[in-house]
PDB file of C-alpha atoms in Angstrom:
ATOM      1  CA  MET A1440       0.223   0.254   0.324  1.00 34.00           C
ATOM      2  CA  GLU A1441       1.381   3.297  -0.863  1.00 38.00           C
ATOM      3  CA  VAL A1442       1.536   6.041   1.584  1.00 35.00           C
ATOM      4  CA  VAL A1443       0.919   9.521   0.005  1.00 35.00           C
ATOM      5  CA  SER A1444       2.316  12.615   1.880  1.00 36.00           C
ATOM      6  CA  ALA A1445       1.324  16.268   1.643  1.00 34.00           C
ATOM      7  CA  SER A1446       4.383  16.472  -0.581  1.00 40.00           C
ATOM      8  CA  ASP A1447       2.824  13.966  -3.249  1.00 46.00           C
ATOM      9  CA  GLU A1448      -0.233  15.998  -3.652  1.00 52.00           C
ATOM     10  CA  ALA A1449      -1.012  17.619  -6.504  1.00 54.00           C
ATOM     11  CA  PRO A1450      -0.847  21.287  -6.651  1.00 56.00           C
ATOM     12  CA  ARG A1451      -3.925  22.920  -5.989  1.00 55.00           C
ATOM     13  CA  ASP A1452      -4.666  24.721  -9.082  1.00 57.00           C
ATOM     14  CA  PHE A1453      -4.351  21.155 -10.943  1.00 72.00           C
ATOM     15  CA  ALA A1454      -7.818  19.594 -11.529  1.00 75.00           C
ATOM     16  CA  ARG A1455      -8.235  16.026 -12.565  1.00 80.00           C
ATOM     17  CA  LEU A1456     -10.154  15.169 -15.255  1.00 73.00           C
ATOM     18  CA  SER A1457     -12.829  13.174 -13.568  1.00 78.00           C
ATOM     19  CA  ALA A1458     -13.519  16.491 -11.321  1.00 80.00           C
ATOM     20  CA  LEU A1459     -14.085  18.496 -14.617  1.00 79.00           C
ATOM     21  CA  LEU A1460     -16.510  15.853 -15.975  1.00 80.00           C
ATOM     22  CA  SER A1461     -18.611  15.091 -12.727  1.00 80.00           C
ATOM     23  CA  PRO A1462     -20.296  18.003 -12.441  1.00 83.00           C
ATOM     24  CA  VAL A1463     -21.699  18.173 -15.904  1.00 84.00           C
ATOM     25  CA  ALA A1464     -25.380  16.507 -16.294  1.00 85.00           C
ATOM     26  CA  PRO A1465     -25.030  13.464 -18.905  1.00 87.00           C
ATOM     27  CA  SER A1466     -27.455  14.846 -21.090  1.00 91.00           C
ATOM     28  CA  GLY A1467     -25.213  17.671 -21.454  1.00 89.00           C
ATOM     29  CA  LEU A1468     -22.158  15.615 -22.390  1.00 91.00           C
ATOM     30  CA  GLU A1469     -24.479  13.589 -24.752  1.00 93.00           C
ATOM     31  CA  HIS A1470     -25.853  16.701 -26.704  1.00 94.00           C
ATOM     32  CA  ALA A1471     -21.840  17.719 -26.764  1.00 94.00           C
ATOM     33  CA  ARG A1472     -20.745  14.472 -28.255  1.00 96.00           C
ATOM     34  CA  GLN A1473     -23.719  14.307 -30.669  1.00 96.00           C
ATOM     35  CA  ARG A1474     -22.805  18.151 -32.004  1.00 97.00           C
ATOM     36  CA  LEU A1475     -18.884  16.898 -32.327  1.00 98.00           C
ATOM     37  CA  ALA A1476     -19.898  13.629 -34.033  1.00 97.00           C
ATOM     38  CA  ALA A1477     -21.402  15.466 -36.973  1.00 97.00           C
ATOM     39  CA  THR A1478     -18.579  17.652 -37.113  1.00 97.00           C
ATOM     40  CA  ASP A1479     -15.981  17.661 -40.164  1.00 96.00           C
ATOM     41  CA  ARG A1480     -12.504  15.469 -39.171  1.00 97.00           C
ATOM     42  CA  GLU A1481     -10.345  18.632 -39.774  1.00 97.00           C
ATOM     43  CA  LYS A1482     -12.421  21.347 -38.083  1.00 98.00           C
ATOM     44  CA  LEU A1483     -12.487  18.617 -35.032  1.00 98.00           C
ATOM     45  CA  ILE A1484      -8.616  18.469 -35.391  1.00 98.00           C
ATOM     46  CA  GLY A1485      -8.588  22.332 -35.591  1.00 98.00           C
ATOM     47  CA  GLY A1486     -10.724  22.538 -32.585  1.00 98.00           C
ATOM     48  CA  PHE A1487      -8.897  20.354 -30.385  1.00 98.00           C
ATOM     49  CA  LYS A1488      -5.643  22.466 -30.968  1.00 97.00           C
ATOM     50  CA  LYS A1489      -7.172  25.638 -30.047  1.00 97.00           C
ATOM     51  CA  ALA A1490      -9.193  23.886 -26.947  1.00 96.00           C
ATOM     52  CA  PHE A1491      -5.790  22.260 -25.787  1.00 96.00           C
ATOM     53  CA  ALA A1492      -3.871  25.811 -26.385  1.00 94.00           C
ATOM     54  CA  THR A1493      -6.271  27.799 -24.515  1.00 94.00           C
ATOM     55  CA  ASP A1494      -6.913  25.211 -21.459  1.00 92.00           C
ATOM     56  CA  ARG A1495     -10.682  24.341 -21.989  1.00 94.00           C
ATOM     57  CA  ARG A1496     -10.081  20.829 -20.858  1.00 93.00           C
ATOM     58  CA  LEU A1497     -13.245  19.537 -21.073  1.00 92.00           C
ATOM     59  CA  LEU A1498     -13.847  20.241 -24.574  1.00 94.00           C
ATOM     60  CA  THR A1499     -10.371  18.932 -24.933  1.00 95.00           C
ATOM     61  CA  ARG A1500     -11.528  15.447 -23.986  1.00 94.00           C
ATOM     62  CA  LEU A1501     -14.414  15.642 -25.845  1.00 96.00           C
ATOM     63  CA  ILE A1502     -12.962  16.453 -28.989  1.00 97.00           C
ATOM     64  CA  GLY A1503     -10.524  13.614 -28.274  1.00 98.00           C
ATOM     65  CA  GLU A1504     -12.746  11.137 -27.489  1.00 96.00           C
ATOM     66  CA  GLU A1505     -14.386  11.564 -31.135  1.00 98.00           C
ATOM     67  CA  LEU A1506     -10.966  11.724 -33.140  1.00 98.00           C
ATOM     68  CA  VAL A1507     -10.070   8.348 -31.277  1.00 98.00           C
ATOM     69  CA  LEU A1508     -13.613   6.810 -32.368  1.00 98.00           C
ATOM     70  CA  ARG A1509     -12.605   8.221 -35.993  1.00 97.00           C
ATOM     71  CA  GLY A1510      -9.325   6.508 -36.077  1.00 98.00           C
ATOM     72  CA  VAL A1511      -7.174   9.589 -35.563  1.00 98.00           C
ATOM     73  CA  PRO A1512      -4.250   8.912 -33.093  1.00 98.00           C
ATOM     74  CA  PRO A1513      -3.416  11.609 -30.887  1.00 98.00           C
ATOM     75  CA  CYS A1514       0.183  12.176 -32.514  1.00 98.00           C
ATOM     76  CA  TYR A1515      -1.856  13.925 -35.179  1.00 97.00           C
ATOM     77  CA  TRP A1516      -3.961  16.288 -32.687  1.00 98.00           C
ATOM     78  CA  HIS A1517      -1.095  18.487 -32.174  1.00 96.00           C
ATOM     79  CA  ASP A1518       1.218  20.746 -34.543  1.00 92.00           C
ATOM     80  CA  THR A1519       4.126  19.926 -32.437  1.00 88.00           C
ATOM     81  CA  LEU A1520       4.979  16.986 -29.874  1.00 92.00           C
ATOM     82  CA  ASN A1521       7.519  18.948 -27.889  1.00 91.00           C
ATOM     83  CA  TRP A1522       6.017  19.128 -24.262  1.00 93.00           C
ATOM     84  CA  LYS A1523       9.153  20.756 -22.622  1.00 90.00           C
ATOM     85  CA  ASN A1524       7.001  23.891 -21.649  1.00 92.00           C
ATOM     86  CA  ALA A1525       3.526  21.991 -21.266  1.00 93.00           C
ATOM     87  CA  SER A1526       1.972  22.548 -17.922  1.00 93.00           C
ATOM     88  CA  LEU A1527       0.854  19.828 -15.615  1.00 93.00           C
ATOM     89  CA  SER A1528      -2.549  19.806 -16.716  1.00 93.00           C
ATOM     90  CA  GLN A1529      -1.696  19.576 -20.094  1.00 94.00           C
ATOM     91  CA  ARG A1530       0.912  16.564 -19.540  1.00 95.00           C
ATOM     92  CA  TYR A1531      -2.337  14.660 -17.615  1.00 95.00           C
ATOM     93  CA  ASP A1532      -4.631  15.376 -20.542  1.00 95.00           C
ATOM     94  CA  LEU A1533      -1.956  14.178 -22.518  1.00 97.00           C
ATOM     95  CA  PHE A1534      -1.591  10.915 -20.861  1.00 97.00           C
ATOM     96  CA  VAL A1535      -5.243  10.505 -21.280  1.00 96.00           C
ATOM     97  CA  GLY A1536      -5.796  11.309 -24.591  1.00 97.00           C
ATOM     98  CA  ASP A1537      -2.974   8.471 -25.085  1.00 98.00           C
ATOM     99  CA  LEU A1538      -4.878   6.055 -22.957  1.00 98.00           C
ATOM    100  CA  LEU A1539      -8.343   6.660 -24.386  1.00 97.00           C
ATOM    101  CA  TRP A1540      -6.461   5.695 -27.881  1.00 98.00           C
ATOM    102  CA  LEU A1541      -4.619   2.534 -26.530  1.00 98.00           C
ATOM    103  CA  ARG A1542      -8.106   1.408 -24.841  1.00 97.00           C
ATOM    104  CA  ARG A1543      -9.851   1.680 -28.113  1.00 97.00           C
ATOM    105  CA  TRP A1544      -7.541   0.398 -30.560  1.00 98.00           C
ATOM    106  CA  HIS A1545      -4.921  -1.762 -28.685  1.00 98.00           C
ATOM    107  CA  ARG A1546      -7.197  -3.457 -25.933  1.00 95.00           C
ATOM    108  CA  LEU A1547      -5.734  -6.754 -26.584  1.00 96.00           C
ATOM    109  CA  HIS A1548      -2.452  -5.260 -25.440  1.00 98.00           C
ATOM    110  CA  VAL A1549      -3.795  -5.712 -22.060  1.00 97.00           C
ATOM    111  CA  GLN A1550      -2.246  -9.187 -22.159  1.00 97.00           C
ATOM    112  CA  GLN A1551       1.424  -7.769 -22.578  1.00 97.00           C
ATOM    113  CA  ILE A1552       1.082  -5.378 -19.373  1.00 98.00           C
ATOM    114  CA  ARG A1553       2.708  -7.342 -16.276  1.00 96.00           C
ATOM    115  CA  TYR A1554       1.309  -5.113 -13.423  1.00 94.00           C
ATOM    116  CA  ALA A1555      -2.465  -5.294 -12.879  1.00 95.00           C
ATOM    117  CA  ARG A1556      -2.666  -1.485 -11.875  1.00 95.00           C
ATOM    118  CA  TYR A1557      -1.544  -0.892 -15.274  1.00 97.00           C
ATOM    119  CA  ARG A1558      -3.931  -3.302 -16.899  1.00 96.00           C
ATOM    120  CA  ARG A1559      -6.955  -1.399 -15.662  1.00 95.00           C
ATOM    121  CA  LEU A1560      -5.535   1.423 -17.606  1.00 96.00           C
ATOM    122  CA  LEU A1561      -6.484  -0.068 -20.635  1.00 96.00           C
ATOM    123  CA  THR A1562      -9.639  -2.132 -19.192  1.00 93.00           C
ATOM    124  CA  GLY A1563     -11.110  -0.095 -16.090  1.00 82.00           C
ATOM    125  CA  PHE A1564     -14.534   1.460 -16.409  1.00 84.00           C
ATOM    126  CA  ASP A1565     -14.791   5.237 -15.474  1.00 82.00           C
ATOM    127  CA  THR A1566     -14.165   5.511 -11.899  1.00 85.00           C
ATOM    128  CA  LEU A1567     -11.585   2.834 -11.625  1.00 89.00           C
ATOM    129  CA  PHE A1568      -9.816   4.191 -14.601  1.00 92.00           C
ATOM    130  CA  TYR A1569      -9.289   7.677 -13.496  1.00 90.00           C
ATOM    131  CA  ARG A1570      -8.390   6.383 -10.036  1.00 91.00           C
ATOM    132  CA  GLU A1571      -5.593   4.336 -11.921  1.00 94.00           C
ATOM    133  CA  VAL A1572      -4.707   6.846 -14.392  1.00 94.00           C
ATOM    134  CA  ASP A1573      -4.095   9.564 -11.128  1.00 93.00           C
ATOM    135  CA  HIS A1574      -1.804   6.940  -9.349  1.00 94.00           C
ATOM    136  CA  ALA A1575       0.047   6.134 -12.544  1.00 96.00           C
ATOM    137  CA  PHE A1576       0.940   9.674 -13.444  1.00 95.00           C
ATOM    138  CA  TRP A1577       1.532  10.594  -9.526  1.00 93.00           C
ATOM    139  CA  ALA A1578       0.794  14.222  -9.943  1.00 91.00           C
ATOM    140  CA  GLY A1579       3.229  14.604 -12.854  1.00 92.00           C
ATOM    141  CA  ARG A1580       6.278  13.143 -10.877  1.00 93.00           C
ATOM    142  CA  ARG A1581       6.241   9.569 -12.943  1.00 94.00           C
ATOM    143  CA  PRO A1582       7.936  10.323 -16.500  1.00 95.00           C
ATOM    144  CA  ALA A1583       6.718   9.287 -19.520  1.00 96.00           C
ATOM    145  CA  TRP A1584       9.695   6.806 -20.314  1.00 97.00           C
ATOM    146  CA  GLN A1585       8.649   4.863 -17.074  1.00 97.00           C
ATOM    147  CA  LEU A1586       5.105   4.870 -17.829  1.00 98.00           C
ATOM    148  CA  ILE A1587       5.900   3.490 -21.469  1.00 98.00           C
ATOM    149  CA  LYS A1588       8.183   0.668 -19.665  1.00 98.00           C
ATOM    150  CA  SER A1589       4.997  -0.346 -17.345  1.00 98.00           C
ATOM    151  CA  LEU A1590       2.488  -0.375 -20.062  1.00 98.00           C
ATOM    152  CA  SER A1591       5.126  -2.319 -22.090  1.00 98.00           C
ATOM    153  CA  LEU A1592       4.113  -0.249 -25.316  1.00 98.00           C
ATOM    154  CA  THR A1593       5.834  -1.151 -28.682  1.00 98.00           C
ATOM    155  CA  VAL A1594       7.510   1.132 -30.956  1.00 98.00           C
ATOM    156  CA  SER A1595       4.702   1.124 -33.266  1.00 97.00           C
ATOM    157  CA  GLN A1596       2.000   2.060 -30.420  1.00 98.00           C
ATOM    158  CA  GLN A1597       4.443   4.904 -29.201  1.00 98.00           C
ATOM    159  CA  TRP A1598       4.323   6.539 -32.533  1.00 98.00           C
ATOM    160  CA  GLU A1599       0.687   7.036 -32.338  1.00 98.00           C
ATOM    161  CA  CYS A1600       0.772   8.271 -28.947  1.00 99.00           C
ATOM    162  CA  ALA A1601       1.352  11.993 -28.126  1.00 98.00           C
ATOM    163  CA  TRP A1602       2.986  11.925 -24.967  1.00 98.00           C
ATOM    164  CA  LEU A1603       4.133   8.304 -24.482  1.00 98.00           C
ATOM    165  CA  ARG A1604       6.937   8.480 -26.710  1.00 98.00           C
ATOM    166  CA  SER A1605      10.605   7.223 -26.065  1.00 97.00           C
ATOM    167  CA  THR A1606      13.671   9.163 -26.857  1.00 97.00           C
ATOM    168  CA  PRO A1607      14.530   6.958 -29.878  1.00 97.00           C
ATOM    169  CA  VAL A1608      10.765   7.720 -31.124  1.00 97.00           C
ATOM    170  CA  GLN A1609      11.024  11.201 -30.143  1.00 96.00           C
ATOM    171  CA  ARG A1610      14.751  11.743 -32.068  1.00 96.00           C
ATOM    172  CA  LYS A1611      13.383   9.935 -35.252  1.00 97.00           C
ATOM    173  CA  SER A1612      10.072  11.914 -35.055  1.00 96.00           C
ATOM    174  CA  ALA A1613      11.992  15.534 -35.045  1.00 95.00           C
ATOM    175  CA  SER A1614      14.296  14.026 -37.690  1.00 96.00           C
ATOM    176  CA  ILE A1615      11.283  13.204 -39.953  1.00 96.00           C
ATOM    177  CA  ASP A1616      10.144  16.839 -39.243  1.00 95.00           C
ATOM    178  CA  ALA A1617      13.518  18.361 -40.104  1.00 95.00           C
ATOM    179  CA  ASP A1618      13.351  16.397 -43.657  1.00 95.00           C
ATOM    180  CA  SER A1619      10.047  17.339 -44.184  1.00 95.00           C
ATOM    181  CA  ALA A1620      10.207  20.829 -45.911  1.00 95.00           C
ATOM    182  CA  GLY A1621      13.373  19.784 -47.923  1.00 94.00           C
ATOM    183  CA  VAL A1622      11.492  16.284 -49.263  1.00 95.00           C
ATOM    184  CA  LEU A1623       8.383  18.549 -50.182  1.00 96.00           C
ATOM    185  CA  GLU A1624      10.520  20.951 -52.060  1.00 94.00           C
ATOM    186  CA  LEU A1625      12.048  17.989 -54.078  1.00 94.00           C
ATOM    187  CA  LEU A1626       8.688  16.362 -54.918  1.00 95.00           C
ATOM    188  CA  ARG A1627       7.465  19.583 -55.969  1.00 94.00           C
ATOM    189  CA  ALA A1628      10.515  20.187 -58.260  1.00 92.00           C
ATOM    190  CA  ASP A1629       9.954  16.479 -59.463  1.00 90.00           C
ATOM    191  CA  LEU A1630       6.292  17.209 -60.172  1.00 88.00           C
ATOM    192  CA  GLY A1631       7.241  20.590 -61.976  1.00 85.00           C
ATOM    193  CA  VAL A1632       8.509  18.716 -65.119  1.00 82.00           C
ATOM    194  CA  VAL A1633       5.472  16.610 -65.438  1.00 82.00           C
ATOM    195  CA  ARG A1634       3.317  17.561 -68.571  1.00 84.00           C
ATOM    196  CA  ARG A1635       0.349  19.071 -67.755  1.00 84.00           C
ATOM    197  CA  THR A1636      -3.125  18.065 -69.782  1.00 88.00           C
ATOM    198  CA  ALA A1637      -6.725  18.879 -69.501  1.00 84.00           C
ATOM    199  CA  ALA A1638      -7.032  15.663 -67.300  1.00 83.00           C
ATOM    200  CA  TYR A1639      -3.735  16.746 -65.279  1.00 85.00           C
ATOM    201  CA  GLY A1640      -3.680  20.372 -64.850  1.00 85.00           C
ATOM    202  CA  GLU A1641      -2.221  22.314 -61.536  1.00 87.00           C
ATOM    203  CA  ALA A1642      -5.021  20.968 -59.024  1.00 87.00           C
ATOM    204  CA  GLU A1643      -4.351  17.417 -59.788  1.00 90.00           C
ATOM    205  CA  ALA A1644      -0.240  18.012 -59.647  1.00 89.00           C
ATOM    206  CA  GLU A1645      -0.850  19.596 -56.150  1.00 93.00           C
ATOM    207  CA  ALA A1646      -2.865  16.471 -54.895  1.00 94.00           C
ATOM    208  CA  THR A1647      -0.135  14.320 -56.259  1.00 95.00           C
ATOM    209  CA  LEU A1648       2.399  16.398 -54.270  1.00 96.00           C
ATOM    210  CA  ARG A1649       0.230  16.187 -51.058  1.00 96.00           C
ATOM    211  CA  ARG A1650      -0.334  12.630 -51.487  1.00 97.00           C
ATOM    212  CA  ARG A1651       3.362  11.745 -51.934  1.00 97.00           C
ATOM    213  CA  HIS A1652       4.709  13.960 -49.169  1.00 98.00           C
ATOM    214  CA  ALA A1653       2.438  12.231 -46.538  1.00 98.00           C
ATOM    215  CA  ILE A1654       2.974   8.618 -47.951  1.00 98.00           C
ATOM    216  CA  TRP A1655       6.674   9.692 -47.288  1.00 98.00           C
ATOM    217  CA  ARG A1656       6.122  10.622 -44.180  1.00 97.00           C
ATOM    218  CA  CYS A1657       4.247   7.816 -43.378  1.00 98.00           C
ATOM    219  CA  TRP A1658       7.024   5.310 -44.691  1.00 97.00           C
ATOM    220  CA  ARG A1659       9.580   7.053 -42.628  1.00 97.00           C
ATOM    221  CA  ILE A1660       7.224   6.400 -39.286  1.00 96.00           C
ATOM    222  CA  ALA A1661       6.352   3.037 -40.218  1.00 96.00           C
ATOM    223  CA  GLY A1662      10.024   1.991 -40.908  1.00 94.00           C
ATOM    224  CA  THR A1663       9.384  -0.399 -43.642  1.00 94.00           C
ATOM    225  CA  ALA A1664       8.672   0.021 -47.183  1.00 93.00           C
ATOM    226  CA  SER A1665       5.468  -2.557 -46.807  1.00 96.00           C
ATOM    227  CA  PRO A1666       2.644  -0.907 -48.628  1.00 97.00           C
ATOM    228  CA  THR A1667       0.386  -2.475 -45.973  1.00 97.00           C
ATOM    229  CA  ALA A1668       1.955  -0.762 -43.267  1.00 97.00           C
ATOM    230  CA  ILE A1669       2.148   2.846 -45.097  1.00 98.00           C
ATOM    231  CA  ALA A1670      -1.579   2.535 -45.987  1.00 98.00           C
ATOM    232  CA  ALA A1671      -2.623   2.018 -42.524  1.00 97.00           C
ATOM    233  CA  ARG A1672      -0.519   5.119 -41.421  1.00 98.00           C
ATOM    234  CA  TYR A1673      -1.645   7.110 -44.315  1.00 98.00           C
ATOM    235  CA  GLU A1674      -5.270   6.483 -43.525  1.00 98.00           C
ATOM    236  CA  GLN A1675      -4.737   7.574 -39.821  1.00 97.00           C
ATOM    237  CA  LEU A1676      -2.545  10.719 -41.034  1.00 97.00           C
ATOM    238  CA  THR A1677      -5.252  11.813 -43.552  1.00 97.00           C
ATOM    239  CA  GLY A1678      -8.450  10.056 -43.474  1.00 96.00           C
ATOM    240  CA  GLU A1679      -8.359   9.032 -46.606  1.00 97.00           C
ATOM    241  CA  ALA A1680      -8.247   5.100 -47.382  1.00 97.00           C
ATOM    242  CA  ILE A1681      -5.718   4.299 -50.036  1.00 97.00           C
ATOM    243  CA  SER A1682      -4.811   1.069 -51.940  1.00 97.00           C
ATOM    244  CA  ARG A1683      -1.595  -0.767 -51.426  1.00 97.00           C
ATOM    245  CA  GLN A1684      -1.091  -0.817 -55.058  1.00 98.00           C
ATOM    246  CA  LEU A1685      -1.052   2.895 -55.154  1.00 97.00           C
ATOM    247  CA  VAL A1686       1.396   3.293 -52.349  1.00 98.00           C
ATOM    248  CA  ALA A1687       3.550   0.841 -54.179  1.00 98.00           C
ATOM    249  CA  ASN A1688       3.330   3.336 -57.107  1.00 97.00           C
ATOM    250  CA  HIS A1689       4.205   6.047 -55.438  1.00 96.00           C
ATOM    251  CA  LEU A1690       7.118   4.494 -53.424  1.00 97.00           C
ATOM    252  CA  VAL A1691       8.703   3.869 -56.666  1.00 96.00           C
ATOM    253  CA  LYS A1692       8.591   7.831 -57.472  1.00 94.00           C
ATOM    254  CA  ILE A1693       9.509   8.955 -54.219  1.00 96.00           C
ATOM    255  CA  ARG A1694      12.476   6.740 -54.348  1.00 95.00           C
ATOM    256  CA  SER A1695      13.521   8.014 -57.491  1.00 92.00           C
ATOM    257  CA  SER A1696      13.187  11.596 -56.565  1.00 90.00           C
ATOM    258  CA  LEU A1697      15.271  10.645 -53.500  1.00 90.00           C
ATOM    259  CA  LYS A1698      17.848   8.783 -55.416  1.00 86.00           C
ATOM    260  CA  GLN A1699      18.639  11.697 -57.604  1.00 76.00           C
ATOM    261  CA  LYS A1700      18.808  14.121 -54.892  1.00 67.00           C
ATOM    262  CA  GLU A1701      21.364  11.725 -53.704  1.00 65.00           C
ATOM    263  CA  MET A1702      23.105  11.745 -56.932  1.00 41.00           C
ATOM    264  CA  LYS A1703      23.508  15.474 -56.926  1.00 46.00           C
ATOM    265  CA  THR A1704      24.946  15.869 -53.726  1.00 35.00           C
ATOM    266  CA  THR A1705      27.642  13.026 -53.736  1.00 30.00           C
TER     267      THR A1705
END
């Protein structure tokens, strides 16, 4: 049994999500969820970013729930995943958001978790879930890497999370972000020499550019050239289903573009 001293308690201005949800009438929550369910995906993500930045925590939670239901992982809810300046409440909400995703899409992962208290983070009902969240978060004293270890998260699962990311995953993510603008311009230059026709004009070329850049990013994240793995990541990122054959076709073009760049710099 853990003994919690006064020094272990959360700051007085820190409100757990359970305390924010409990005063709201169930009918009010249901009405809000219905409105969010009818909202466009991109508007939801934009609304989440604004709510998170302005500390509207209840709205952040409700939009996060809807994004999880739609298969949008927490890593795509934010413009940046650098949390050095995140407040205690924001880190707590990030943790809850990651857990909501894991509970919905990786529920069977519970079999890989050694400790009962951490297993309940993926299976417990609301009251038990929030109690275990508070225990695991420990008023912000327990670092993300320790939670990752206790939850036995795979690298693939960490990529889908916003906060539960190990240092190697964070470093690779930063590397992808650093390369992103350069790769985008490289792909743009290659498409610039493609002949335009009545059926393939500037709008179509721009759509191809966005798709190839997204596939490149998903390729780097997946860590494999498997069209199946990349297509799954692509749908998470864009909300658009894409065939494995189309991924394979674009990969050929992307690799060709990257190879030409390497040849020019060697």
